[in-house]
mmCIF file of C-alpha atoms in Angstrom:
data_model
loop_
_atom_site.group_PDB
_atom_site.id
_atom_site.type_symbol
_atom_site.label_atom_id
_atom_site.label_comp_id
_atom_site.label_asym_id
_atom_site.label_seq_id
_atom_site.Cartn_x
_atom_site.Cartn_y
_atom_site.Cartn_z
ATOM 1 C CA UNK A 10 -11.821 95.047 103.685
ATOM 2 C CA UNK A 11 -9.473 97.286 105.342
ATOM 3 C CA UNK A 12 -7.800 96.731 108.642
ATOM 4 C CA UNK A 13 -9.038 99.897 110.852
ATOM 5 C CA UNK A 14 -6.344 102.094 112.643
ATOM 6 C CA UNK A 15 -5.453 100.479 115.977
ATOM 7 C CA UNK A 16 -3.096 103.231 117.980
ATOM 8 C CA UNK A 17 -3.521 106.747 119.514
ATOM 9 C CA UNK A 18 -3.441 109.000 116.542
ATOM 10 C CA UNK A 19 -2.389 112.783 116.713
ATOM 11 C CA UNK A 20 -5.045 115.209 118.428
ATOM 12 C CA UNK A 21 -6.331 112.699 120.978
ATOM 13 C CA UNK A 22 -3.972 113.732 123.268
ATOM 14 C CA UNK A 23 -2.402 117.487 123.584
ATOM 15 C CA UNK A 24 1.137 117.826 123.069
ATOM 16 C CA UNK A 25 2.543 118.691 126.651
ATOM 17 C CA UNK A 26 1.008 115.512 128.114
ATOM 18 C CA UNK A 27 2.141 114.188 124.751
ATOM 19 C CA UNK A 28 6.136 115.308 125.029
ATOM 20 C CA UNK A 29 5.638 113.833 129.145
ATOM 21 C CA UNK A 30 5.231 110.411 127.982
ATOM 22 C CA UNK A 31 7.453 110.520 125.631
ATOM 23 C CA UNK A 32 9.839 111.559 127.934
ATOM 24 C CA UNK A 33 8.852 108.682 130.651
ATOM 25 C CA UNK A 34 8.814 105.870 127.922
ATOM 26 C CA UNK A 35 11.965 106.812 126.579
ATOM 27 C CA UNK A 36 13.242 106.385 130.044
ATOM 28 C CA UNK A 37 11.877 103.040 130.289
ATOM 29 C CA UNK A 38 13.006 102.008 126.847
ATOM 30 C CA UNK A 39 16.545 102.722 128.072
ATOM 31 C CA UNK A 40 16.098 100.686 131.207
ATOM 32 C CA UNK A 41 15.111 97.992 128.728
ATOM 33 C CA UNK A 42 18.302 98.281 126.747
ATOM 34 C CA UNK A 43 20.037 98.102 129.788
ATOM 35 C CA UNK A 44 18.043 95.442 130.968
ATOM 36 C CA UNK A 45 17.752 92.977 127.666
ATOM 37 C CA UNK A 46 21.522 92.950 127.855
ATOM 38 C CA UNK A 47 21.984 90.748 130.742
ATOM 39 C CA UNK A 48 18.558 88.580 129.904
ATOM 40 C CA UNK A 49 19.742 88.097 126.323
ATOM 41 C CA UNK A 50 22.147 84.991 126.039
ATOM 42 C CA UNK A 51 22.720 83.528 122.143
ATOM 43 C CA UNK A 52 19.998 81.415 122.836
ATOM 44 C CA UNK A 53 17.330 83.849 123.454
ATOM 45 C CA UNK A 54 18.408 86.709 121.263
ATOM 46 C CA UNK A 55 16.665 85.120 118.039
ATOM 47 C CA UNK A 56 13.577 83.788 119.520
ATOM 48 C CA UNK A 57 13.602 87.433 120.992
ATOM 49 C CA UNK A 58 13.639 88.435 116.976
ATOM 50 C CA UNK A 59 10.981 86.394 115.915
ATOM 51 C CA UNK A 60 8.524 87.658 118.619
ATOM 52 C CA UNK A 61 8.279 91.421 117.489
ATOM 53 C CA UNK A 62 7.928 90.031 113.776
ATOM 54 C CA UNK A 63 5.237 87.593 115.500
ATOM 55 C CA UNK A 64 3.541 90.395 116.993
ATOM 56 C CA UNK A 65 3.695 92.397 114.144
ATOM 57 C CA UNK A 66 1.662 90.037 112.234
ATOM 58 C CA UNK A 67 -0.744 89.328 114.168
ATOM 59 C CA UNK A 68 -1.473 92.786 115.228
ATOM 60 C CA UNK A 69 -2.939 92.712 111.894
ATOM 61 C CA UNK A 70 -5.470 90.634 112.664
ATOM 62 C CA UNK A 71 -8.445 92.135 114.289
ATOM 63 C CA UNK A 72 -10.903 90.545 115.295
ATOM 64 C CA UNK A 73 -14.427 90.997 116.318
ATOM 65 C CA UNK A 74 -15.774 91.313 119.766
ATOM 66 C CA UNK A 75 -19.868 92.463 120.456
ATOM 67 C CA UNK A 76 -21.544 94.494 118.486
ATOM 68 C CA UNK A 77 -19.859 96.360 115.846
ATOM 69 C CA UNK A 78 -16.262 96.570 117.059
ATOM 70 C CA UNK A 79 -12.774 94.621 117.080
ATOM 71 C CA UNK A 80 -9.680 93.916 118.922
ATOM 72 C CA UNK A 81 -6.181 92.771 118.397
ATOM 73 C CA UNK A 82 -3.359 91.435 120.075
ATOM 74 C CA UNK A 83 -0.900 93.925 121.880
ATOM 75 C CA UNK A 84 1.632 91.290 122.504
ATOM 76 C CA UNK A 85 3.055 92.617 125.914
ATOM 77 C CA UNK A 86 2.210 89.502 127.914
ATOM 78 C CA UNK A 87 3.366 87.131 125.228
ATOM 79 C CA UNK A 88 6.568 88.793 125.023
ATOM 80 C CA UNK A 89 7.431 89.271 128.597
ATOM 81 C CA UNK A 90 6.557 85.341 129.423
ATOM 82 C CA UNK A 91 8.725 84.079 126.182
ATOM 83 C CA UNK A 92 11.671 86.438 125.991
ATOM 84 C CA UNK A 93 11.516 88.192 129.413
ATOM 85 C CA UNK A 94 10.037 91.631 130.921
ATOM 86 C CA UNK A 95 12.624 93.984 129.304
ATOM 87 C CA UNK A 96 12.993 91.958 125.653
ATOM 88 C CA UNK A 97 9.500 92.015 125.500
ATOM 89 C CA UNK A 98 9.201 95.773 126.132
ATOM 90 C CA UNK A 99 12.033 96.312 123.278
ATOM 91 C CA UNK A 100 9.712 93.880 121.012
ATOM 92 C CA UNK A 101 6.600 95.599 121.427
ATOM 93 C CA UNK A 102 7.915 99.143 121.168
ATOM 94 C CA UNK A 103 9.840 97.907 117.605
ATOM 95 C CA UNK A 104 6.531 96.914 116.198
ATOM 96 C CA UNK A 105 4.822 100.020 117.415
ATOM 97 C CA UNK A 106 7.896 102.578 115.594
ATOM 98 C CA UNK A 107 7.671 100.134 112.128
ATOM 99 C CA UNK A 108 3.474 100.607 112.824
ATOM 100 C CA UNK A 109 3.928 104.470 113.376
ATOM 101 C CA UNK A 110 6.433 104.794 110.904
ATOM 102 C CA UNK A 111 5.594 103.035 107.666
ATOM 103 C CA UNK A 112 1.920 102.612 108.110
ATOM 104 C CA UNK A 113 0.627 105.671 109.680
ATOM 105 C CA UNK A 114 -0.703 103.578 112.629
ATOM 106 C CA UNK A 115 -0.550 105.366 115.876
ATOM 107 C CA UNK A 116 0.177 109.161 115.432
ATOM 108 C CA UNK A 117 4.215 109.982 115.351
ATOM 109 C CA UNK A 118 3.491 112.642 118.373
ATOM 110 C CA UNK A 119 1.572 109.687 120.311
ATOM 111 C CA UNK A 120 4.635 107.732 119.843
ATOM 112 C CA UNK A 121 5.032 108.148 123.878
ATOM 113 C CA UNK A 122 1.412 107.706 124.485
ATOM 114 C CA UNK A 123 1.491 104.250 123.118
ATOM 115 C CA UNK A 124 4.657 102.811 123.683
ATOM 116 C CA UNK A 125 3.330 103.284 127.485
ATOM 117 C CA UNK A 126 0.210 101.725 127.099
ATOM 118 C CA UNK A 127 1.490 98.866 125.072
ATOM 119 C CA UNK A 128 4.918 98.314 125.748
ATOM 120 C CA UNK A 129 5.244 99.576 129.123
ATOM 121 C CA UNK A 130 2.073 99.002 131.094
ATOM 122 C CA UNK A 131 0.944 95.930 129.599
ATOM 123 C CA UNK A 132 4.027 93.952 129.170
ATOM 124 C CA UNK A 133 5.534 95.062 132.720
ATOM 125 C CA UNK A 134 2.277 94.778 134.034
ATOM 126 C CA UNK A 135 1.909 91.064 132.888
ATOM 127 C CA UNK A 136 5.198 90.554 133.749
ATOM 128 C CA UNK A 137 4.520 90.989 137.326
ATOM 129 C CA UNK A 138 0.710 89.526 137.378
ATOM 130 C CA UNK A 139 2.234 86.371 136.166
ATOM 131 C CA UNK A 140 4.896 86.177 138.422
ATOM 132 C CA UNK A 141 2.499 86.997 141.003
ATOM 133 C CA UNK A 142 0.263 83.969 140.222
ATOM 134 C CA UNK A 143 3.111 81.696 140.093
ATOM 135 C CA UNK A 144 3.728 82.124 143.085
ATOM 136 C CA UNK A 145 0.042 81.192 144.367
ATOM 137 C CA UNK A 146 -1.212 78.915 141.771
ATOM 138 C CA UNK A 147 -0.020 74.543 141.312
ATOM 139 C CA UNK A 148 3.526 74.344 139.816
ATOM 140 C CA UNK A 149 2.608 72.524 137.104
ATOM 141 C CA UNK A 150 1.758 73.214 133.166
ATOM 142 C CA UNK A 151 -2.329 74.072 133.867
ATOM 143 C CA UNK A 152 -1.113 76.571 136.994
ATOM 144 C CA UNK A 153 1.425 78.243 134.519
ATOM 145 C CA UNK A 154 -1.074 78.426 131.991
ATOM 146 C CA UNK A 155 -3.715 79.818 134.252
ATOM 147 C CA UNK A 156 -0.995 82.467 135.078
ATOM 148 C CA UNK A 157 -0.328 83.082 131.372
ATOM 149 C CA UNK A 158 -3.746 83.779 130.586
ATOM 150 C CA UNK A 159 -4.729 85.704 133.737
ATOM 151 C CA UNK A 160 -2.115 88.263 133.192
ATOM 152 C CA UNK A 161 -2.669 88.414 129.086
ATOM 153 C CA UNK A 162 -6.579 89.265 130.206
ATOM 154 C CA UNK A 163 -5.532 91.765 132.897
ATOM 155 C CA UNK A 164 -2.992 93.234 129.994
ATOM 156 C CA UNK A 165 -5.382 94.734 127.932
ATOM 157 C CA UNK A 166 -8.038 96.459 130.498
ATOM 158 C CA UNK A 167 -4.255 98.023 132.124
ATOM 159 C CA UNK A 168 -3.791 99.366 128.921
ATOM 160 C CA UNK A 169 -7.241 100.885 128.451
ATOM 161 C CA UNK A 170 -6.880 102.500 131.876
ATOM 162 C CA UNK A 171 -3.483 103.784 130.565
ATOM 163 C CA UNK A 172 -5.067 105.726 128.178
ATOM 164 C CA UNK A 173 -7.765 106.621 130.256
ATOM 165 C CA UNK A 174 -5.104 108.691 132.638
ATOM 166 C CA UNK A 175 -3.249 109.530 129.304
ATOM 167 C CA UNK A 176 -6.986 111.592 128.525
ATOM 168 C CA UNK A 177 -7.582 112.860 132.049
ATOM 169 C CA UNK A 178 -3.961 114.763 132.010
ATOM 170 C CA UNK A 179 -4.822 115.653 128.111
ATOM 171 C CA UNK A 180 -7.052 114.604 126.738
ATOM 172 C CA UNK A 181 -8.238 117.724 123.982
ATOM 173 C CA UNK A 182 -12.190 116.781 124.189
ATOM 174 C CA UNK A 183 -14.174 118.274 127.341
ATOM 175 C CA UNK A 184 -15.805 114.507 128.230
ATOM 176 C CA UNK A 185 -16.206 113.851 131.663
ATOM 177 C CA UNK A 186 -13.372 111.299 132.453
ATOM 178 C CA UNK A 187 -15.521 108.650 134.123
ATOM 179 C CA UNK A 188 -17.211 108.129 130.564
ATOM 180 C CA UNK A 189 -14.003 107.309 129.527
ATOM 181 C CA UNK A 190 -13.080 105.155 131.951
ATOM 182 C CA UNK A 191 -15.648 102.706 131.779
ATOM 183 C CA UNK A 192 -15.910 102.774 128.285
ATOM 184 C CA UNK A 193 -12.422 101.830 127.453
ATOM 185 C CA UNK A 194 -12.118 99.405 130.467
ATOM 186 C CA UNK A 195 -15.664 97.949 129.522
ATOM 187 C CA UNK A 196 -14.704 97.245 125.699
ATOM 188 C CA UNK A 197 -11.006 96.214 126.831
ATOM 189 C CA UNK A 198 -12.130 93.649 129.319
ATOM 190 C CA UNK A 199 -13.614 91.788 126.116
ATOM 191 C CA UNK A 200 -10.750 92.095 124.168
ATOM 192 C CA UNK A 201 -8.598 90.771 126.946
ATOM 193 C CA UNK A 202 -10.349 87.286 125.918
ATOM 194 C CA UNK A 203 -8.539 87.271 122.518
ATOM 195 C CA UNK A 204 -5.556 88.522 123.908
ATOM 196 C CA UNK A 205 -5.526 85.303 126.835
ATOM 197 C CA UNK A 206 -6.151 83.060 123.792
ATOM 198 C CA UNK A 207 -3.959 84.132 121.602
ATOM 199 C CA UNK A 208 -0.775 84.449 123.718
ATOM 200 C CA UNK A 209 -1.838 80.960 125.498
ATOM 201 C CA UNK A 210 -1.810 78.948 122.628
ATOM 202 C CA UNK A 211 1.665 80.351 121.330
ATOM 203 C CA UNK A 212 3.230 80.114 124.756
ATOM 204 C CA UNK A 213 1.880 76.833 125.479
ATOM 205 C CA UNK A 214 3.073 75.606 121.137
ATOM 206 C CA UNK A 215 6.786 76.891 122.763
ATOM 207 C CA UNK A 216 6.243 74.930 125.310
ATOM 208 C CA UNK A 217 6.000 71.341 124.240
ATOM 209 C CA UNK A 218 8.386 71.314 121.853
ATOM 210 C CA UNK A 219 11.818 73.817 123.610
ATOM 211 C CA UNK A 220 10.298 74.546 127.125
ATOM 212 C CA UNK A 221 13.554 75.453 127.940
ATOM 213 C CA UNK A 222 13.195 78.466 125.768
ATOM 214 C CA UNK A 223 10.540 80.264 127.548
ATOM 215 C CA UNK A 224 11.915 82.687 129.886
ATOM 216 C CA UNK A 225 9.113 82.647 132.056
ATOM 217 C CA UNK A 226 9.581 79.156 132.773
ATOM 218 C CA UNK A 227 13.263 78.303 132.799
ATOM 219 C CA UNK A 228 13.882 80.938 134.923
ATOM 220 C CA UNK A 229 11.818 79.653 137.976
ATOM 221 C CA UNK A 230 11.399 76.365 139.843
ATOM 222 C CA UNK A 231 8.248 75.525 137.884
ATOM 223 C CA UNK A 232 8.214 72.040 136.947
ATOM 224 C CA UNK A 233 6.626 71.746 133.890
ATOM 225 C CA UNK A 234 7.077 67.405 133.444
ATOM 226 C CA UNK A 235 3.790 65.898 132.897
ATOM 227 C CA UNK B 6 13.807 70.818 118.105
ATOM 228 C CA UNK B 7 16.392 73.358 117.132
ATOM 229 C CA UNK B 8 15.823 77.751 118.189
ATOM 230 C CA UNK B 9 16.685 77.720 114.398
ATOM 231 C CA UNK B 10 13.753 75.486 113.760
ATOM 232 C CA UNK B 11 11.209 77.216 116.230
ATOM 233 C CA UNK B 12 12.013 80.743 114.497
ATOM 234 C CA UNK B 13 11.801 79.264 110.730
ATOM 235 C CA UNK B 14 8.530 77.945 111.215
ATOM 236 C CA UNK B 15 7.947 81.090 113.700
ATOM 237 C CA UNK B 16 8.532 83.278 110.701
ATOM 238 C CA UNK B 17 6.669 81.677 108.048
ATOM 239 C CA UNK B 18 3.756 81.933 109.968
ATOM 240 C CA UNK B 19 3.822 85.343 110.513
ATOM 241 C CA UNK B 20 4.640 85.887 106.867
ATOM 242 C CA UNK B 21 1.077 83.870 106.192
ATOM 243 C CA UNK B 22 -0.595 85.510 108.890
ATOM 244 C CA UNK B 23 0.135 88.874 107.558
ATOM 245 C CA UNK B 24 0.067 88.493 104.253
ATOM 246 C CA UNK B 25 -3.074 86.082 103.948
ATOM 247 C CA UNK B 26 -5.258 85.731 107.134
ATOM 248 C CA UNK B 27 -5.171 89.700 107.176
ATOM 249 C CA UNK B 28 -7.635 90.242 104.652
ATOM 250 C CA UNK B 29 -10.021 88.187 106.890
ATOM 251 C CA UNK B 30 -9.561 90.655 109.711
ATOM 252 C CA UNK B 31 -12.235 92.472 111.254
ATOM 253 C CA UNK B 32 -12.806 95.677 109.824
ATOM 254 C CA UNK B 33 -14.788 97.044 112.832
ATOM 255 C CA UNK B 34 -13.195 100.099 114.509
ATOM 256 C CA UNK B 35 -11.074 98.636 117.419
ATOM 257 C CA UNK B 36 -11.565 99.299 120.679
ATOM 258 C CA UNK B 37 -10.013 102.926 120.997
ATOM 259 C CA UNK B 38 -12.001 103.921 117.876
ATOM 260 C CA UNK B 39 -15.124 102.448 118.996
ATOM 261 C CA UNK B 40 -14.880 104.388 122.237
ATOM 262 C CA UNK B 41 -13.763 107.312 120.835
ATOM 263 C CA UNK B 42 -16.700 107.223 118.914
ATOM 264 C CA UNK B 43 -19.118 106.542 120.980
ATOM 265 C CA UNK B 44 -18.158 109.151 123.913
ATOM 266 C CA UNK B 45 -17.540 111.153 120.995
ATOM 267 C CA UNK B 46 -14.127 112.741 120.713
ATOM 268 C CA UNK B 47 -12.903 110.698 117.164
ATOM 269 C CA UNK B 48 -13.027 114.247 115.842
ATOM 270 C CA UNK B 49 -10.093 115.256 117.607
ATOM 271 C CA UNK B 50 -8.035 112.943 115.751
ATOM 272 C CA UNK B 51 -5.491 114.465 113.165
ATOM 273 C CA UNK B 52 -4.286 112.773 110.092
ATOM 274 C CA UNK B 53 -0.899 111.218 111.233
ATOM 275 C CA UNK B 54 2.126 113.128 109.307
ATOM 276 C CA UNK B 55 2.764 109.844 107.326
ATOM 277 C CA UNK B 56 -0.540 109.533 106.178
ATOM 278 C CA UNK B 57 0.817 109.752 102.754
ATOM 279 C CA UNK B 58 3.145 106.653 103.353
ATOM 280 C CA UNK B 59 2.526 104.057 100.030
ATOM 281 C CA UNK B 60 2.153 101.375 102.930
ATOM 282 C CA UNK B 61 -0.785 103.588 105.078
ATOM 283 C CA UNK B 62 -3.275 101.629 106.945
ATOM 284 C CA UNK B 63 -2.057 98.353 105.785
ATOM 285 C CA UNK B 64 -2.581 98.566 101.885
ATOM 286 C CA UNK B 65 -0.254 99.127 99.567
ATOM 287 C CA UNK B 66 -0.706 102.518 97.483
ATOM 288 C CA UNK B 67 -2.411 102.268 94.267
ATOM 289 C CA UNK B 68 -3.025 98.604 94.474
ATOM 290 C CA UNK B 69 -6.930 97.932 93.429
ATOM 291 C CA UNK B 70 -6.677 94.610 94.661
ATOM 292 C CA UNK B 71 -7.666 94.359 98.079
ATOM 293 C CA UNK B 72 -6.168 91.299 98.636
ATOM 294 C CA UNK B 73 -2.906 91.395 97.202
ATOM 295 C CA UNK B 74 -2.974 94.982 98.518
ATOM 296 C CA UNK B 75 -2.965 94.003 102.293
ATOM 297 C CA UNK B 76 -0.464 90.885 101.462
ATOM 298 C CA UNK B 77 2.099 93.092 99.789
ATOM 299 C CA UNK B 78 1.367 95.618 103.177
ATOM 300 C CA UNK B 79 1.724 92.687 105.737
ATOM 301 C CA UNK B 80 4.864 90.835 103.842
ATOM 302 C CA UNK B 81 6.886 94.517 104.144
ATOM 303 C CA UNK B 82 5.876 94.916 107.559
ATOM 304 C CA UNK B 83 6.788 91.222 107.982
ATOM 305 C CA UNK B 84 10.458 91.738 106.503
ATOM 306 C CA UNK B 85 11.017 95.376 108.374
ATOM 307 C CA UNK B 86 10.325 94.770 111.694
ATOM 308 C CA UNK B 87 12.467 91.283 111.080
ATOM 309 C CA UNK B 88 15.258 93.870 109.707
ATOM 310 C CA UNK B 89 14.506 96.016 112.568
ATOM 311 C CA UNK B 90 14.093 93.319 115.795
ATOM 312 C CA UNK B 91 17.049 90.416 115.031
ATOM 313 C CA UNK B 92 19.175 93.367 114.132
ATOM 314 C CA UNK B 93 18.760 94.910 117.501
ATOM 315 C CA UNK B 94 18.558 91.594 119.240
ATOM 316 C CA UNK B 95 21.687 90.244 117.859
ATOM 317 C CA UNK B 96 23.055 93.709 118.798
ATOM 318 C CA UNK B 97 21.996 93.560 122.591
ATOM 319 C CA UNK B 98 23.034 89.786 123.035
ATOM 320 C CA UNK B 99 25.946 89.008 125.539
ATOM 321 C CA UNK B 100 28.986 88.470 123.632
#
């Protein structure tokens, strides 16, 4: 068994569009660090700890969808609904540099290339979906859930088409983009299931037992009491 | 039940997710493989300049043992991104 490599690698992607994203992620990183510092009380900053090691862990994890491929968690929307939009984009961009870093996962110059996908677009993606949704679904634990899963799904195809426009400004094969397109969406919108599941069950685990501790539910006028 | 609490148990799962339940992963190409693949531009993809890491693609160099391979792989990742993630955390936290 061997787990199969999960990120952009080197070559995918030429190095101008390459340096770009760099360039706009390491913007939004610093917005994050700017922006964790005021969500971040002593309360949240350990639970904000454990979620990039939770991440990392079960990144590792692939698992199958149809015929002859697999998926994995990205993490964005489990982050941004238990520590907050810019914790969670700090937590999923640490995993990504240890991933990069120590196990050759995700090439060094697509560093920016998937720190937007995964840590940008999905987790300030699902950030908004869900707050979206809470807006229009019941105030209650099943319409929070609903939201929580929603914007996990939605996550993962936002990714895909982040790549997808990563490829159409770069991309170093000559494939006609549209192939692309509905390829990765296709595949992602299959994955998304995992990711819903996945990120539902630990969310709603939080939950019951501190659900004072999820940001994305102390910090509206959700009642959760059932 | 104590944050202290929630992030022991928190962590000790993630230690046996990553160091056991890994070797039951899929091994299927994910979905960017699988795509890139099938379209058919996989062969654009270079060799990432840690390649040569002792820790590449989750097994730990030299290491016959698949399974203690991937557990020695997931435990390190387990304890660095810990290192890497309360550090910063603690770091960012209002004072």
């Amino acid at each position: 068994m061997k787990i199969p490599q999960m990120h952009i690698p080197d070559g995918f992607i030429n190095a101008p569009v390459s340096v770009l994203f760099l360039a706009i992620s390491a913007f939004f990183v610093f917005l994050a660090l700017r922006g964790a510092k005021n969500q971040l009380d002593e309360k949240v900053a350990p639970l904000a700890g454990l979620a990039a090691v939770f991440i990392f862990a079960m990144q590792m994890i692939n698992f199958p969808v149809a015929a002859g491929t697999s998926g994995h968690l990205i993490g964005g929307a489990l982050a941004a609904i238990l520590i907050g939009p810019w914790a969670g984009v700090l937590a999923v961009t640490v995993v990504l540099i240890v991933q990069a870093l120590v196990f050759a996962d995700g090439g060094l110059t697509a560093m920016g290339l998937n720190v937007f996908n995964m840590s940008i677009l999905a987790t300030l993606g699902a950030w908004y979906i869900f707050r979206f949704l809470q807006k229009i679904l019941p105030k209650n634990r099943i319409g929070f859930l609903s939201a929580t899963a929603l914007a996990a799904y939605l996550s993962v195809p936002i990714s895909a088409i982040g790549f997808t426009l990563q490829f159409a400004l770069g991309g170093t094969a000559a494939i006609t983009l549209d192939k692309v397109l509905v390829a990765m969406v296709g595949v992602h919108s299959v994955i998304g299931i995992g990711e819903a599941i996945i990120t539902v069950l630990t969310i709603s685990a939080v939950l019951s037992v501190r659900k004072d501790l999820v940001y994305g539910a102390s910090n509206s006028k959700v009642s959760l009491i059932k | 039940m104590t944050t202290k609490k929630i992030v022991q148990i928190g962590l000790v799962t993630s230690i046996f997710v990553a160091a056991i339940i890994s070797f039951y992963a899929s091994g299927h190409p994910d979905g960017l493989e699988f795509v890139a693949e099938q379209v058919g531009f996989l062969n654009t993809a270079k060799d990432s300049s840690v390649a040569g890491s002792p820790l590449a693609d989750y097994a730990f160099a030299g290491l016959e043992n698949e399974r203690i391979s991937v557990a020695i792989a997931g435990i390190i990742g387990v304890l660095l991104t810990a290192v890497v993630s309360f550090g910063l955390f603690s770091f960012l936290k209002k004072r």
